[in-house]
Amino acid sequence: MTKDYSKAGKNWKDILHEIIFEADTPGGKVFDVILLIAIILSVVAVMLESVAKIKLEYGHVLYIAEWVFTILFTIEYVTRLLIVTRPFKYAISFLGIIDLLSVIPTYLSLIFVGAQSLLVIRSIRLLRVFRVFKLARFLGEASQLMSALKASRPKIIVFIGAVFTMVVILGTLMYLIEGGENGFTSIPKSIYWAVVTLTTVGYGDIAPQTVLGQGLATLIMILGYGIIAVPTGIVSAEMTRQKPYSPVSTQACPHCGAEGHDSDAAYCKKCGGHL
Amino acid sequence: MTKDYSKAGKNWKDILHEIIFEADTPGGKVFDVILLIAIILSVVAVMLESVAKIKLEYGHVLYIAEWVFTILFTIEYVTRLLIVTRPFKYAISFLGIIDLLSVIPTYLSLIFVGAQSLLVIRSIRLLRVFRVFKLARFLGEASQLMSALKASRPKIIVFIGAVFTMVVILGTLMYLIEGGENGFTSIPKSIYWAVVTLTTVGYGDIAPQTVLGQGLATLIMILGYGIIAVPTGIVSAEMTRQKPYSPVSTQACPHCGAEGHDSDAAYCKKCGGHL
Amino acid sequence: MTKDYSKAGKNWKDILHEIIFEADTPGGKVFDVILLIAIILSVVAVMLESVAKIKLEYGHVLYIAEWVFTILFTIEYVTRLLIVTRPFKYAISFLGIIDLLSVIPTYLSLIFVGAQSLLVIRSIRLLRVFRVFKLARFLGEASQLMSALKASRPKIIVFIGAVFTMVVILGTLMYLIEGGENGFTSIPKSIYWAVVTLTTVGYGDIAPQTVLGQGLATLIMILGYGIIAVPTGIVSAEMTRQKPYSPVSTQACPHCGAEGHDSDAAYCKKCGGHL
Amino acid sequence: MTKDYSKAGKNWKDILHEIIFEADTPGGKVFDVILLIAIILSVVAVMLESVAKIKLEYGHVLYIAEWVFTILFTIEYVTRLLIVTRPFKYAISFLGIIDLLSVIPTYLSLIFVGAQSLLVIRSIRLLRVFRVFKLARFLGEASQLMSALKASRPKIIVFIGAVFTMVVILGTLMYLIEGGENGFTSIPKSIYWAVVTLTTVGYGDIAPQTVLGQGLATLIMILGYGIIAVPTGIVSAEMTRQKPYSPVSTQACPHCGAEGHDSDAAYCKKCGGHL
């Protein structure tokens, strides 16, 4: 089948595929930039709607904008499903699911009335921002970053495990030293405080009052200040080892919509279809 | 003796040893996962007990859970002692002591009644979390991290010494500049503030009020922001120098229970017994 | 024309050019140091004027100082324009624009009276500080730093994009969890809080109060603590790859005033004029 | 003269020199450890004296301790001067000045009576802590750290200059946006706030209240979070380039007291005297 495809002339499906899925042609570039602007505008609209003063005055405008963007994104999603050779593969891919989740909440808000539940739905719609990164992936730099992070993943998991253990023990010690009257009302809250301190965030909503507590806090702070070196060292070493930049094609597979193929790749690495 | 052992057939001690001390066989894997879940559940129970509202309602359930976990861990500890060829070596090893400390507090709470003392005992039980890291050690990545940290230890000690000196001098200067009326009531408290500032934690419970104090604080902050580069540089350089990953065996010594042997090791590096 | 120039004897234009634009000759060095001190003094004067108590007492002295510095810098700007062979190229260069912006605000304050607007104008004058970096550029080290940052720019943009997306989603989640009664009054404000937390700044003006909110905050903090490793790793790797120091000439082009030429350069890399 | 010295037998001066200035012989080691403990105890005494409650109860004990330590350190300082071949060179060396400054304040407190002035004098005595680092210098690791920092000094100065400029401009902008009613009462105070934010310290004593102010704060935070990578990258690269550890002798020059000679050095690198 892949052979037939490569010999066949360009029909409307191929043209649409190039515009919607790829960024090589002028048409594809224009489509991607417009899509990007639409996503940003729709996210800004959701944000503004949450500001009480703005909602009071421009609530209806934002409501209309919400529906216009939802309908546009729905048309886009259906078109993507139609022009891909293997629609099911696209539908269950990460990008496919994100595309679907970007339009569902507004429709759901019609059935389930109520301000509180509606708000929860809106937040999921913000995942739409992820689509912006389609462009980033084309840069090749992102894939290099990813492979460096992937290579250092086991070390980072060990590190986070160690940090978690430290935080549990130090938080419990602090709970015993300071006690409820100084804000350390329970072990979970004291662990929350230990994380705030170890990561050098330091809100100051809970702070040690006793001499012993401040002594232990001093220790935790110096510890946190020092061990930040560990994840940094891991990633730095991995980055230094990385091979120089290898370009990644901006072409998406016409069969399943997978992206991130090497520039010299002839077949999709996900479904094996001819590119 | 080691020769006899290698020729002998597998008796119940060997089988139990493989299940409890190793993670190579299916039985060993299942045992380790169950143990891990039990440890996490018991730690969560201790945490929940510290929340006043939860203790009021589910206090008796948590009390029973505490005893069930303690008895299970006691049985496990005794079994470990029985099946190891050199029980004393295991008992005084780091893991052996942690295993013992994980069960003692609950028994001690029977003799020494009283809420306050009981709480102190509970915190030691949290060390049980360390057992979770048995799995991590198998990763080999942890040992690589450790050797990088060990190699950079002298440099880090020098760095921490320098930071400590800076903090003592800057804290005293701040005590003289700001004085008691602005919260800098004593030199130790001012040093505590200097650590909070230098490590970029910044609670804000104590903050300079005078112009001179804010000037010195600015200096300390930029200093702290800059010298974080030193430990990071040390560890990064060490990580970059590190040799690539060498696999570590998941097998534990049948004689003393020591772990972390190289995959091609035939004899225990701690007691010399045949693996 | 460039040939004629190189053969011609040194006239007053050449001498002034060497003093004002270069730092090789004794006269040039003296001029640069005096200019630097004048810039710092004028910036300090603007700062002091903003302190209510000082303005009340020394307001008129600072007003005179402001005018003296402005007139001096105006004379300097006009001289620069006169002695450069291609004045227009200098006027539209980055340094030329900064030089002009350093003197305009004081003149504008004569036409547009009013305290508030005057203040806005003063702040632009602070850009004058950038001139201080003329000296820094001569060090060659700055150019090395710049090239390392330039090489890692695409990776850093991808990273900042990822951080921005995370902050938008996490801020919205926090807005839904905590709600207006705990200070998270709108999505933009919650995103502001997420940035405060992820970057480990942690003011504490807004802090989560619910258990779920503190749980999510814990996650954001550990995330922020960990991903700081990414930009650090990028720049570290780039710096390690950097070639050793190559000296940069302190000579400026006599035609367009461009700086930062290599020490063996014979022609301006910006306008092609003979150096 | 150096030839005569190397041939001569060991007199009391040589023996005392070995004990006081070197850490190779058992006598020298014992002396150094006792000195270290005495310094720490005297610093702790100064710290405790600053705590109001402790001073009230143990004030006279601490007063006696202060004098005992001062007399001991004075004897030590005079002995050092007597046994060194070139006493003036030692007296004006960094360590010599620190040794003198460690004893002067107590004597000065006899002439200039008054609590406030006495406090200022005490803080200088804390510089005594620097003597602790004599031991650190012997480690050779400290000298390696120092050479890495020295090599990256010009880059770090450029970086701090850039940070300073950013902080001045951003602080002024914030002063104009937020104004006095939100705590940004003057440009210097706003610059203080900008440093608190850029270095990710974040006290929270001053925090932006307007939407525009919070927007700019968000930018400063992300900037501060990102540019921490620059000093870290500089030091990491320098550390990676560093040659492996070269041992440093613990022997001090018998003529001028200089330390840190290479283990194969035969003559003092400071005064040329035979070691």
Tab-separated table of C-alpha atoms in Angstrom, chain A residues 43-273:
chain	number	residue	atom	x	y	z
A	43	VAL	CA	-6.426	30.734	26.841
A	44	VAL	CA	-6.296	34.490	27.564
A	45	ALA	CA	-10.127	34.569	27.317
A	46	VAL	CA	-10.428	31.804	29.940
A	47	MET	CA	-7.973	33.678	32.204
A	48	LEU	CA	-9.800	37.004	31.897
A	49	GLU	CA	-13.139	35.318	32.637
A	50	SER	CA	-11.774	34.326	36.069
A	51	VAL	CA	-11.184	37.982	37.045
A	52	ALA	CA	-14.429	39.039	38.795
A	53	LYS	CA	-14.359	42.667	37.566
A	54	ILE	CA	-13.753	41.745	33.914
A	55	LYS	CA	-16.392	38.996	33.926
A	56	LEU	CA	-19.006	41.442	35.213
A	57	GLU	CA	-18.394	43.828	32.333
A	58	TYR	CA	-17.305	41.636	29.396
A	59	GLY	CA	-18.797	38.293	30.482
A	60	HIS	CA	-21.022	37.890	27.403
A	61	VAL	CA	-18.204	38.763	24.953
A	62	LEU	CA	-15.963	36.171	26.570
A	63	TYR	CA	-18.839	33.626	26.485
A	64	ILE	CA	-19.222	34.119	22.719
A	65	ALA	CA	-15.437	33.956	22.186
A	66	GLU	CA	-15.384	30.671	24.127
A	67	TRP	CA	-17.945	29.140	21.779
A	68	VAL	CA	-16.331	30.485	18.594
A	69	PHE	CA	-12.952	29.015	19.555
A	70	THR	CA	-14.541	25.699	20.599
A	71	ILE	CA	-16.363	25.331	17.259
A	72	LEU	CA	-13.210	26.239	15.279
A	73	PHE	CA	-11.115	23.708	17.225
A	74	THR	CA	-13.834	21.058	16.756
A	75	ILE	CA	-13.780	21.554	12.969
A	76	GLU	CA	-9.984	21.307	13.065
A	77	TYR	CA	-10.113	18.087	15.131
A	78	VAL	CA	-12.641	16.394	12.808
A	79	THR	CA	-10.609	17.419	9.710
A	80	ARG	CA	-7.469	15.926	11.245
A	81	LEU	CA	-9.350	12.643	11.838
A	82	LEU	CA	-10.627	12.583	8.249
A	83	ILE	CA	-7.360	13.198	6.382
A	84	VAL	CA	-5.159	10.845	8.415
A	85	THR	CA	-4.856	7.328	6.906
A	86	ARG	CA	-5.096	5.668	10.336
A	87	PRO	CA	-7.514	7.878	12.307
A	88	PHE	CA	-7.654	5.570	15.333
A	89	LYS	CA	-3.871	5.733	15.812
A	90	TYR	CA	-4.081	9.543	15.775
A	91	ALA	CA	-7.069	9.595	18.121
A	92	ILE	CA	-5.267	7.594	20.802
A	93	SER	CA	-1.920	9.397	20.375
A	94	PHE	CA	-0.925	11.986	23.001
A	95	LEU	CA	-1.584	14.926	20.660
A	96	GLY	CA	-4.897	13.439	19.527
A	97	ILE	CA	-6.155	13.122	23.100
A	98	ILE	CA	-5.034	16.695	23.927
A	99	ASP	CA	-6.885	17.947	20.802
A	100	LEU	CA	-10.064	16.200	21.946
A	101	LEU	CA	-9.778	17.398	25.555
A	102	SER	CA	-9.470	20.964	24.249
A	103	VAL	CA	-13.021	20.997	22.898
A	104	ILE	CA	-15.016	18.671	25.195
A	105	PRO	CA	-15.274	20.971	28.285
A	106	THR	CA	-17.370	23.646	26.571
A	107	TYR	CA	-19.891	21.044	25.327
A	108	LEU	CA	-19.982	19.441	28.798
A	109	SER	CA	-20.803	22.839	30.328
A	110	LEU	CA	-24.153	22.709	28.454
A	111	ILE	CA	-25.284	19.525	30.216
A	112	PHE	CA	-23.791	20.043	33.670
A	113	VAL	CA	-24.920	23.538	34.725
A	114	GLY	CA	-23.271	25.145	37.782
A	115	ALA	CA	-20.458	27.580	38.266
A	116	GLN	CA	-18.125	25.401	40.371
A	117	SER	CA	-18.102	22.314	38.117
A	118	LEU	CA	-17.826	24.558	35.047
A	119	LEU	CA	-14.596	26.024	36.418
A	120	VAL	CA	-12.990	22.604	36.827
A	121	ILE	CA	-13.794	21.849	33.194
A	122	ARG	CA	-12.209	25.091	32.022
A	123	SER	CA	-8.863	24.218	33.572
A	124	ILE	CA	-8.573	21.066	31.463
A	125	ARG	CA	-9.035	23.251	28.404
A	126	LEU	CA	-5.766	24.949	29.296
A	127	LEU	CA	-3.986	21.768	28.211
A	128	ARG	CA	-4.624	23.255	24.769
A	129	VAL	CA	-1.428	25.224	25.428
A	130	PHE	CA	0.500	22.013	24.833
A	131	ARG	CA	-0.373	22.251	21.144
A	132	VAL	CA	1.823	25.329	20.987
A	133	PHE	CA	4.771	22.997	21.439
A	134	LYS	CA	4.263	21.356	18.090
A	135	LEU	CA	6.387	24.205	16.770
A	136	ALA	CA	8.975	23.729	19.482
A	137	ARG	CA	9.392	20.064	18.642
A	138	PHE	CA	10.427	21.061	15.132
A	139	LEU	CA	13.410	22.901	16.549
A	140	GLY	CA	15.321	19.696	17.221
A	141	GLU	CA	16.690	21.401	20.295
A	142	ALA	CA	13.697	20.236	22.273
A	143	SER	CA	14.373	16.631	21.282
A	144	GLN	CA	17.992	17.062	22.363
A	145	LEU	CA	16.842	18.420	25.729
A	146	MET	CA	14.439	15.489	26.044
A	147	SER	CA	17.081	12.849	25.335
A	148	ALA	CA	19.402	14.428	27.907
A	149	LEU	CA	16.611	14.396	30.493
A	150	LYS	CA	15.664	10.817	29.539
A	151	ALA	CA	19.268	9.626	29.973
A	152	SER	CA	19.454	11.190	33.432
A	153	ARG	CA	15.973	10.006	34.502
A	154	PRO	CA	17.002	7.023	36.690
A	155	LYS	CA	19.514	9.202	38.597
A	156	ILE	CA	16.899	11.934	39.058
A	157	ILE	CA	14.348	9.389	40.391
A	158	VAL	CA	16.902	8.167	42.963
A	159	PHE	CA	17.582	11.804	43.904
A	160	ILE	CA	13.883	12.689	44.294
A	161	GLY	CA	13.401	9.522	46.384
A	162	ALA	CA	16.255	10.591	48.668
A	163	VAL	CA	14.824	14.128	48.943
A	164	PHE	CA	11.381	12.683	49.761
A	165	THR	CA	12.822	10.500	52.568
A	166	MET	CA	14.784	13.413	54.018
A	167	VAL	CA	11.719	15.637	53.942
A	168	VAL	CA	9.559	13.036	55.736
A	169	ILE	CA	12.121	12.518	58.542
A	170	LEU	CA	13.051	16.204	58.924
A	171	GLY	CA	9.385	17.259	58.857
A	172	THR	CA	8.522	14.751	61.620
A	173	LEU	CA	11.482	15.906	63.738
A	174	MET	CA	10.297	19.509	63.325
A	175	TYR	CA	6.752	18.507	64.356
A	176	LEU	CA	8.154	17.007	67.567
A	177	ILE	CA	10.426	20.012	68.283
A	178	GLU	CA	8.040	22.886	67.499
A	179	GLY	CA	4.605	21.372	68.098
A	180	GLY	CA	1.157	22.674	67.236
A	181	GLU	CA	1.403	26.035	69.027
A	182	ASN	CA	4.034	27.302	66.515
A	183	GLY	CA	2.065	26.292	63.418
A	184	PHE	CA	3.451	22.742	63.038
A	185	THR	CA	0.031	21.250	63.777
A	186	SER	CA	0.522	17.820	62.136
A	187	ILE	CA	3.199	15.678	60.458
A	188	PRO	CA	1.847	16.300	56.903
A	189	LYS	CA	1.892	20.090	57.548
A	190	SER	CA	5.435	19.844	58.965
A	191	ILE	CA	6.525	17.888	55.882
A	192	TYR	CA	4.972	20.664	53.750
A	193	TRP	CA	7.089	23.134	55.731
A	194	ALA	CA	10.216	20.960	55.222
A	195	VAL	CA	9.650	20.978	51.439
A	196	VAL	CA	9.125	24.779	51.498
A	197	THR	CA	12.457	25.114	53.326
A	198	LEU	CA	14.563	22.465	51.543
A	199	THR	CA	13.633	23.762	48.100
A	200	THR	CA	14.606	27.290	49.300
A	201	VAL	CA	11.092	28.600	48.529
A	202	GLY	CA	10.538	29.856	52.091
A	203	TYR	CA	7.005	31.318	52.222
A	204	GLY	CA	7.267	32.243	55.873
A	205	ASP	CA	3.605	31.305	56.600
A	206	ILE	CA	5.034	28.714	59.034
A	207	ALA	CA	8.428	29.494	60.615
A	208	PRO	CA	10.250	27.876	63.558
A	209	GLN	CA	10.069	29.828	66.848
A	210	THR	CA	12.171	27.728	69.256
A	211	VAL	CA	15.982	27.820	69.327
A	212	LEU	CA	16.219	24.075	68.568
A	213	GLY	CA	13.723	24.451	65.708
A	214	GLN	CA	15.691	27.318	64.178
A	215	GLY	CA	18.870	25.250	64.524
A	216	LEU	CA	17.310	22.324	62.628
A	217	ALA	CA	15.879	24.759	60.058
A	218	THR	CA	19.403	26.160	59.529
A	219	LEU	CA	20.619	22.623	58.829
A	220	ILE	CA	17.778	21.920	56.381
A	221	MET	CA	18.457	25.194	54.539
A	222	ILE	CA	22.191	24.511	54.107
A	223	LEU	CA	21.306	20.946	53.037
A	224	GLY	CA	18.813	22.250	50.472
A	225	TYR	CA	21.317	24.852	49.275
A	226	GLY	CA	23.952	22.150	48.798
A	227	ILE	CA	21.990	19.256	47.281
A	228	ILE	CA	20.560	21.424	44.484
A	229	ALA	CA	24.015	20.675	43.053
A	230	VAL	CA	23.056	17.014	42.524
A	231	PRO	CA	20.286	17.295	39.855
A	232	THR	CA	22.223	20.162	38.261
A	233	GLY	CA	25.363	18.030	38.117
A	234	ILE	CA	23.439	15.103	36.632
A	235	VAL	CA	21.893	17.165	33.825
A	236	SER	CA	25.096	19.180	33.177
A	237	ALA	CA	27.125	15.988	32.758
A	238	GLU	CA	24.477	14.527	30.431
A	239	MET	CA	24.339	17.720	28.346
A	240	THR	CA	28.137	17.851	28.039
A	241	ARG	CA	28.103	14.234	26.773
A	242	GLN	CA	25.339	14.983	24.211
A	243	LYS	CA	26.220	14.717	20.526
A	244	PRO	CA	25.945	17.979	18.522
A	245	TYR	CA	22.596	19.000	17.037
A	246	SER	CA	21.022	16.633	14.464
A	247	PRO	CA	18.189	18.206	12.487
A	248	VAL	CA	14.693	16.773	12.814
A	249	SER	CA	12.232	16.840	9.929
A	250	THR	CA	9.123	18.988	10.269
A	251	GLN	CA	7.240	16.374	8.229
A	252	ALA	CA	4.455	14.424	9.923
A	253	CYS	CA	3.492	10.883	8.906
A	254	PRO	CA	0.554	10.989	6.428
A	255	HIS	CA	-0.779	7.710	7.876
A	256	CYS	CA	-0.772	8.194	11.647
A	257	GLY	CA	0.237	11.828	12.155
A	258	ALA	CA	3.377	10.963	14.170
A	259	GLU	CA	6.057	13.666	14.197
A	260	GLY	CA	9.736	14.105	15.057
A	261	HIS	CA	11.170	11.913	12.275
A	262	ASP	CA	14.885	12.311	11.407
A	263	SER	CA	15.490	14.460	8.312
A	264	ASP	CA	16.735	11.429	6.309
A	265	ALA	CA	13.918	9.095	7.407
A	266	ALA	CA	11.878	7.536	4.585
A	267	TYR	CA	9.384	5.566	6.677
A	268	CYS	CA	7.380	6.497	9.792
A	269	LYS	CA	9.092	5.175	12.930
A	270	LYS	CA	5.709	4.670	14.610
A	271	CYS	CA	3.551	2.944	11.966
A	272	GLY	CA	6.078	2.121	9.202
A	273	GLY	CA	4.148	4.055	6.546
